[in-house]
């Protein structure tokens, strides 16, 4: 029995039609699960913008497929950056809604893509994500709405984020860190 480390394909930043940026509007939860399975994925995280509308249907669609679905959410944070929160696989939409409520996201602010929806900054959002038993990930740091891009030229702020914010990981969209 081999209990050592195994590498596998995962995508920890998946949007559904619940996010305004999703390109396919005629797709089902089962379609997304099958696409992940056909791509050789072992797990995905559903991280729609500021909402949890598809979480429970994605969890249901994954039953019996061998694909693990991690509930998550991508939060628009002051000063205009995105942070992904990924919850344990046994979580559901209620956990995400609790976090969004804690961050002051009213129903009107949920599922929005482009506006800043919480008044809290990076450190506070990361702390509240951790307090909700989830992992805070600085999303696409090297592209639009990423911490590296948005704080570029604001040296002290960027250094403070790197050194002091309680994030768990960073997501890059290019081949290497900036």
mmCIF file of C-alpha atoms in Angstrom:
data_model
loop_
_atom_site.group_PDB
_atom_site.id
_atom_site.type_symbol
_atom_site.label_atom_id
_atom_site.label_comp_id
_atom_site.label_asym_id
_atom_site.label_seq_id
_atom_site.Cartn_x
_atom_site.Cartn_y
_atom_site.Cartn_z
ATOM 1 C CA UNK A 1 0.000 0.000 0.000
ATOM 2 C CA UNK A 2 1.511 3.317 -1.122
ATOM 3 C CA UNK A 3 0.481 6.193 1.127
ATOM 4 C CA UNK A 4 2.996 8.686 -0.270
ATOM 5 C CA UNK A 5 2.434 11.933 -2.092
ATOM 6 C CA UNK A 6 0.607 11.702 -5.410
ATOM 7 C CA UNK A 7 0.286 14.418 -8.000
ATOM 8 C CA UNK A 8 -3.035 14.905 -9.701
ATOM 9 C CA UNK A 9 -4.764 17.439 -11.908
ATOM 10 C CA UNK A 10 -7.052 19.882 -10.144
ATOM 11 C CA UNK A 11 -8.593 23.215 -11.040
ATOM 12 C CA UNK A 12 -9.183 25.366 -7.975
ATOM 13 C CA UNK A 13 -10.799 28.287 -9.821
ATOM 14 C CA UNK A 14 -13.860 27.188 -11.796
ATOM 15 C CA UNK A 15 -16.739 29.505 -12.683
ATOM 16 C CA UNK A 16 -20.275 28.488 -13.635
ATOM 17 C CA UNK A 17 -22.965 30.524 -15.411
ATOM 18 C CA UNK A 18 -23.669 32.096 -11.997
ATOM 19 C CA UNK A 19 -20.638 34.327 -12.652
ATOM 20 C CA UNK A 20 -21.089 37.115 -15.180
ATOM 21 C CA UNK A 21 -17.719 36.228 -16.757
ATOM 22 C CA UNK A 22 -18.743 32.657 -17.655
ATOM 23 C CA UNK A 23 -18.870 32.257 -21.441
ATOM 24 C CA UNK A 24 -21.277 29.330 -21.776
ATOM 25 C CA UNK A 25 -24.764 29.998 -20.520
ATOM 26 C CA UNK A 26 -26.260 26.688 -21.691
ATOM 27 C CA UNK A 27 -24.227 24.333 -19.528
ATOM 28 C CA UNK A 28 -25.331 22.067 -16.701
ATOM 29 C CA UNK A 29 -23.550 21.016 -13.516
ATOM 30 C CA UNK A 30 -23.188 17.516 -15.021
ATOM 31 C CA UNK A 31 -21.536 19.054 -18.116
ATOM 32 C CA UNK A 32 -18.930 20.796 -15.959
ATOM 33 C CA UNK A 33 -18.229 17.606 -13.997
ATOM 34 C CA UNK A 34 -17.866 15.577 -17.213
ATOM 35 C CA UNK A 35 -15.554 18.199 -18.710
ATOM 36 C CA UNK A 36 -13.361 17.974 -15.596
ATOM 37 C CA UNK A 37 -13.394 14.163 -15.714
ATOM 38 C CA UNK A 38 -12.598 14.084 -19.441
ATOM 39 C CA UNK A 39 -9.687 16.477 -18.813
ATOM 40 C CA UNK A 40 -8.204 14.057 -16.283
ATOM 41 C CA UNK A 41 -9.066 16.169 -13.263
ATOM 42 C CA UNK A 42 -9.418 14.626 -9.826
ATOM 43 C CA UNK A 43 -10.914 17.704 -8.189
ATOM 44 C CA UNK A 44 -12.322 21.147 -8.920
ATOM 45 C CA UNK A 45 -13.313 24.108 -6.786
ATOM 46 C CA UNK A 46 -16.421 26.035 -7.772
ATOM 47 C CA UNK A 47 -15.532 29.688 -7.193
ATOM 48 C CA UNK A 48 -18.215 31.921 -8.644
ATOM 49 C CA UNK A 49 -18.002 35.650 -8.022
ATOM 50 C CA UNK A 50 -19.488 36.633 -4.679
ATOM 51 C CA UNK A 51 -22.130 33.912 -4.645
ATOM 52 C CA UNK A 52 -23.000 30.287 -3.991
ATOM 53 C CA UNK A 53 -25.868 29.626 -6.413
ATOM 54 C CA UNK A 54 -24.379 26.547 -8.119
ATOM 55 C CA UNK A 55 -22.497 24.969 -5.211
ATOM 56 C CA UNK A 56 -25.107 22.433 -4.105
ATOM 57 C CA UNK A 57 -26.027 21.382 -7.657
ATOM 58 C CA UNK A 58 -22.330 20.885 -8.465
ATOM 59 C CA UNK A 59 -21.886 18.763 -5.341
ATOM 60 C CA UNK A 60 -24.875 16.639 -6.368
ATOM 61 C CA UNK A 61 -23.670 16.288 -9.956
ATOM 62 C CA UNK A 62 -20.293 14.990 -8.756
ATOM 63 C CA UNK A 63 -21.703 12.100 -6.708
ATOM 64 C CA UNK A 64 -20.407 8.800 -8.053
ATOM 65 C CA UNK A 65 -18.151 10.400 -10.694
ATOM 66 C CA UNK A 66 -14.847 10.255 -8.847
ATOM 67 C CA UNK A 67 -14.526 14.057 -9.074
ATOM 68 C CA UNK A 68 -14.127 15.911 -5.784
ATOM 69 C CA UNK A 69 -15.860 19.291 -5.678
ATOM 70 C CA UNK A 70 -14.578 21.864 -3.227
ATOM 71 C CA UNK A 71 -17.130 24.603 -2.540
ATOM 72 C CA UNK A 72 -15.649 28.056 -2.922
ATOM 73 C CA UNK A 73 -16.220 31.667 -3.816
ATOM 74 C CA UNK A 74 -14.244 34.466 -5.438
ATOM 75 C CA UNK A 75 -14.624 37.686 -3.465
ATOM 76 C CA UNK A 76 -14.117 41.204 -4.801
ATOM 77 C CA UNK A 77 -12.109 42.971 -2.115
ATOM 78 C CA UNK A 78 -11.032 46.563 -1.510
ATOM 79 C CA UNK A 79 -8.805 47.943 -3.163
ATOM 80 C CA UNK A 80 -10.122 46.080 -6.217
ATOM 81 C CA UNK A 81 -8.509 42.640 -5.952
ATOM 82 C CA UNK A 82 -9.982 39.147 -5.964
ATOM 83 C CA UNK A 83 -9.515 36.543 -3.255
ATOM 84 C CA UNK A 84 -10.711 32.957 -3.605
ATOM 85 C CA UNK A 85 -11.986 31.085 -0.561
ATOM 86 C CA UNK A 86 -11.917 27.297 -0.825
ATOM 87 C CA UNK A 87 -13.868 25.254 1.695
ATOM 88 C CA UNK A 88 -13.434 21.581 2.634
ATOM 89 C CA UNK A 89 -15.265 19.108 0.393
ATOM 90 C CA UNK A 90 -17.863 18.363 3.076
ATOM 91 C CA UNK A 91 -19.041 22.015 3.000
ATOM 92 C CA UNK A 92 -21.975 23.400 1.004
ATOM 93 C CA UNK A 93 -23.610 26.656 -0.089
ATOM 94 C CA UNK A 94 -24.648 27.492 3.480
ATOM 95 C CA UNK A 95 -20.983 27.799 4.484
ATOM 96 C CA UNK A 96 -20.341 30.211 1.626
ATOM 97 C CA UNK A 97 -23.450 32.258 2.402
ATOM 98 C CA UNK A 98 -22.349 32.513 6.033
ATOM 99 C CA UNK A 99 -18.963 33.875 4.911
ATOM 100 C CA UNK A 100 -20.533 36.321 2.456
ATOM 101 C CA UNK A 101 -22.895 37.552 5.174
ATOM 102 C CA UNK A 102 -19.961 37.957 7.567
ATOM 103 C CA UNK A 103 -18.240 40.075 4.902
ATOM 104 C CA UNK A 104 -21.315 42.294 4.563
ATOM 105 C CA UNK A 105 -22.365 41.047 1.129
ATOM 106 C CA UNK A 106 -26.080 41.638 0.900
ATOM 107 C CA UNK A 107 -28.185 39.759 -1.632
ATOM 108 C CA UNK A 108 -27.920 42.736 -4.021
ATOM 109 C CA UNK A 109 -24.108 42.525 -3.993
ATOM 110 C CA UNK A 110 -23.886 38.789 -4.631
ATOM 111 C CA UNK A 111 -22.921 37.290 -8.000
ATOM 112 C CA UNK A 112 -21.473 40.616 -9.189
ATOM 113 C CA UNK A 113 -18.235 40.466 -11.118
ATOM 114 C CA UNK A 114 -16.716 43.904 -11.514
ATOM 115 C CA UNK A 115 -17.507 46.014 -8.481
ATOM 116 C CA UNK A 116 -15.901 45.928 -5.060
ATOM 117 C CA UNK A 117 -18.505 44.239 -2.932
ATOM 118 C CA UNK A 118 -16.964 44.152 0.526
ATOM 119 C CA UNK A 119 -15.637 47.089 2.476
ATOM 120 C CA UNK A 120 -12.917 44.967 4.048
ATOM 121 C CA UNK A 121 -9.335 44.891 2.859
ATOM 122 C CA UNK A 122 -7.133 41.951 1.958
ATOM 123 C CA UNK A 123 -5.921 41.132 5.487
ATOM 124 C CA UNK A 124 -9.378 41.200 7.054
ATOM 125 C CA UNK A 125 -10.960 39.137 4.274
ATOM 126 C CA UNK A 126 -8.203 36.514 4.513
ATOM 127 C CA UNK A 127 -8.662 36.374 8.297
ATOM 128 C CA UNK A 128 -12.431 35.966 7.996
ATOM 129 C CA UNK A 129 -11.984 33.251 5.354
ATOM 130 C CA UNK A 130 -9.670 31.353 7.710
ATOM 131 C CA UNK A 131 -12.150 31.844 10.562
ATOM 132 C CA UNK A 132 -14.783 30.222 8.321
ATOM 133 C CA UNK A 133 -12.558 27.113 8.052
ATOM 134 C CA UNK A 134 -11.562 27.865 4.446
ATOM 135 C CA UNK A 135 -8.330 28.659 2.623
ATOM 136 C CA UNK A 136 -7.768 32.194 1.301
ATOM 137 C CA UNK A 137 -5.992 32.293 -2.053
ATOM 138 C CA UNK A 138 -4.889 35.507 -3.742
ATOM 139 C CA UNK A 139 -6.530 35.047 -7.153
ATOM 140 C CA UNK A 140 -4.738 35.503 -10.497
ATOM 141 C CA UNK A 141 -2.161 37.797 -8.912
ATOM 142 C CA UNK A 142 -0.492 38.502 -12.256
ATOM 143 C CA UNK A 143 -3.575 39.586 -14.219
ATOM 144 C CA UNK A 144 -6.570 41.905 -13.973
ATOM 145 C CA UNK A 145 -7.883 42.222 -10.397
ATOM 146 C CA UNK A 146 -4.863 40.360 -9.055
ATOM 147 C CA UNK A 147 -2.975 41.728 -6.064
ATOM 148 C CA UNK A 148 0.338 42.053 -7.935
ATOM 149 C CA UNK A 149 -1.245 43.910 -10.843
ATOM 150 C CA UNK A 150 -3.587 46.134 -8.824
ATOM 151 C CA UNK A 151 -1.002 47.112 -6.185
ATOM 152 C CA UNK A 152 1.856 47.606 -8.683
ATOM 153 C CA UNK A 153 3.487 50.957 -7.956
ATOM 154 C CA UNK A 154 2.036 50.974 -4.442
ATOM 155 C CA UNK A 155 5.176 49.347 -3.014
ATOM 156 C CA UNK A 156 4.437 49.477 0.687
ATOM 157 C CA UNK A 157 0.950 48.008 0.249
ATOM 158 C CA UNK A 158 2.288 45.151 -1.871
ATOM 159 C CA UNK A 159 5.087 44.406 0.589
ATOM 160 C CA UNK A 160 2.591 44.434 3.466
ATOM 161 C CA UNK A 161 0.351 41.944 1.646
ATOM 162 C CA UNK A 162 3.257 39.609 0.869
ATOM 163 C CA UNK A 163 4.695 39.696 4.354
ATOM 164 C CA UNK A 164 1.688 40.041 6.648
ATOM 165 C CA UNK A 165 -1.576 38.909 5.059
ATOM 166 C CA UNK A 166 -2.798 35.488 6.222
ATOM 167 C CA UNK A 167 -3.327 34.076 2.718
ATOM 168 C CA UNK A 168 -2.640 30.374 2.149
ATOM 169 C CA UNK A 169 -1.565 30.441 -1.508
ATOM 170 C CA UNK A 170 -1.395 32.534 -4.659
ATOM 171 C CA UNK A 171 -2.775 31.746 -8.087
ATOM 172 C CA UNK A 172 -0.732 32.711 -11.121
ATOM 173 C CA UNK A 173 -1.989 32.667 -14.693
ATOM 174 C CA UNK A 174 1.377 32.752 -16.408
ATOM 175 C CA UNK A 175 4.360 30.399 -16.243
ATOM 176 C CA UNK A 176 6.066 32.049 -13.297
ATOM 177 C CA UNK A 177 5.602 34.560 -10.502
ATOM 178 C CA UNK A 178 5.991 38.195 -11.528
#
